[in-house]
mmCIF file of C-alpha atoms in Angstrom:
data_model
loop_
_atom_site.group_PDB
_atom_site.id
_atom_site.type_symbol
_atom_site.label_atom_id
_atom_site.label_comp_id
_atom_site.label_asym_id
_atom_site.label_seq_id
_atom_site.Cartn_x
_atom_site.Cartn_y
_atom_site.Cartn_z
ATOM 1 C CA PHE A 26 9.807 61.809 107.998
ATOM 2 C CA MET A 27 11.995 62.913 104.861
ATOM 3 C CA THR A 28 14.462 60.740 102.890
ATOM 4 C CA LYS A 29 17.460 62.106 101.442
ATOM 5 C CA LYS A 30 17.877 60.797 97.960
ATOM 6 C CA ASN A 31 21.313 61.401 95.578
ATOM 7 C CA LEU A 32 20.181 63.250 92.691
ATOM 8 C CA SER A 33 22.035 63.638 89.481
ATOM 9 C CA PHE A 34 21.236 65.597 86.587
ATOM 10 C CA HIS A 35 22.420 67.055 83.217
ATOM 11 C CA SER A 36 21.828 70.626 82.251
ATOM 12 C CA THR A 37 22.586 72.646 79.150
ATOM 13 C CA LYS A 38 22.989 76.560 79.698
ATOM 14 C CA VAL A 39 22.259 78.700 76.365
ATOM 15 C CA SER A 40 21.604 82.264 76.049
ATOM 16 C CA SER A 41 18.966 84.021 73.746
ATOM 17 C CA LYS A 42 17.832 87.537 73.507
ATOM 18 C CA LEU A 43 14.036 89.210 73.622
ATOM 19 C CA ASP A 44 13.899 92.500 71.606
ATOM 20 C CA THR A 45 12.005 95.411 72.681
ATOM 21 C CA SER A 46 9.518 95.229 69.636
ATOM 22 C CA LYS A 47 8.625 91.643 70.600
ATOM 23 C CA ASN A 48 6.976 89.527 73.713
ATOM 24 C CA GLU A 49 8.367 86.570 72.184
ATOM 25 C CA VAL A 50 11.335 84.672 70.755
ATOM 26 C CA PHE A 51 11.802 81.265 68.817
ATOM 27 C CA VAL A 52 14.635 79.199 69.687
ATOM 28 C CA SER A 53 16.047 76.874 67.212
ATOM 29 C CA TYR A 54 16.675 73.705 69.094
ATOM 30 C CA PRO A 55 16.341 70.411 67.264
ATOM 31 C CA GLN A 56 17.002 68.236 70.420
ATOM 32 C CA VAL A 57 13.907 69.453 71.770
ATOM 33 C CA LYS A 58 10.903 66.770 72.529
ATOM 34 C CA ASP A 59 7.576 67.257 73.994
ATOM 35 C CA THR A 60 8.796 65.896 77.321
ATOM 36 C CA THR A 61 11.948 68.184 77.475
ATOM 37 C CA GLN A 62 12.025 70.301 80.770
ATOM 38 C CA LEU A 63 13.247 73.834 80.297
ATOM 39 C CA TYR A 64 13.854 76.621 82.611
ATOM 40 C CA VAL A 65 14.276 80.151 81.473
ATOM 41 C CA THR A 66 15.201 83.421 83.139
ATOM 42 C CA ALA A 67 16.367 87.094 82.218
ATOM 43 C CA GLU A 68 20.129 88.147 83.183
ATOM 44 C CA LYS A 69 18.469 91.650 84.021
ATOM 45 C CA ASN A 70 15.084 92.372 84.295
ATOM 46 C CA PRO A 71 14.116 95.780 85.871
ATOM 47 C CA GLU A 72 10.615 95.443 84.380
ATOM 48 C CA ASN A 73 10.049 92.241 86.666
ATOM 49 C CA LEU A 74 8.561 90.633 83.485
ATOM 50 C CA THR A 75 7.493 87.177 83.806
ATOM 51 C CA LEU A 76 9.044 84.671 81.074
ATOM 52 C CA TYR A 77 7.737 81.246 80.267
ATOM 53 C CA VAL A 78 7.949 78.379 77.345
ATOM 54 C CA LYS A 79 5.002 79.104 75.314
ATOM 55 C CA ASN A 80 5.234 76.033 73.116
ATOM 56 C CA LYS A 81 7.620 73.420 71.907
ATOM 57 C CA GLU A 82 7.839 71.798 68.706
ATOM 58 C CA ALA A 83 9.543 68.618 68.723
ATOM 59 C CA GLY A 84 12.649 68.351 66.700
ATOM 60 C CA ASN A 85 12.523 72.128 65.899
ATOM 61 C CA GLY A 86 12.608 74.161 68.986
ATOM 62 C CA PHE A 87 10.541 76.347 71.326
ATOM 63 C CA THR A 88 9.003 79.713 72.066
ATOM 64 C CA ILE A 89 10.062 81.784 74.990
ATOM 65 C CA ALA A 90 7.419 84.446 75.714
ATOM 66 C CA SER A 91 7.057 87.293 78.281
ATOM 67 C CA THR A 92 3.914 88.621 79.824
ATOM 68 C CA ALA A 93 4.508 91.982 78.041
ATOM 69 C CA THR A 94 6.860 93.755 75.667
ATOM 70 C CA PRO A 95 10.159 94.775 77.449
ATOM 71 C CA ASN A 96 10.962 98.285 77.145
ATOM 72 C CA SER A 97 14.691 97.217 76.843
ATOM 73 C CA PRO A 98 16.259 94.048 75.251
ATOM 74 C CA LEU A 99 16.343 91.061 77.761
ATOM 75 C CA ASP A 100 19.163 88.723 77.737
ATOM 76 C CA ILE A 101 17.542 85.568 78.398
ATOM 77 C CA THR A 102 19.403 82.214 79.751
ATOM 78 C CA TRP A 103 17.609 78.995 79.282
ATOM 79 C CA TRP A 104 18.709 75.682 80.507
ATOM 80 C CA GLU A 105 17.536 71.963 79.459
ATOM 81 C CA ILE A 106 17.304 69.876 82.598
ATOM 82 C CA GLU A 107 17.541 66.100 82.071
#
């Protein structure tokens, strides 16, 4: 038995870049809270690296990290889901 619910949400889409010499990047985003839900993905990811939110600093921003240092810069898109 499954119930269908009407869902509404607000999201904010922003881009960042992860350079070849690093496996993480800090994103300045003063609106971030400890409870903020973030989704991150790479636009093109030929190495199939896993991206994740490493930490959040409420009122400052958050760190996006990769499982390894990329061989070429990664264009990252991230969303705040409300």
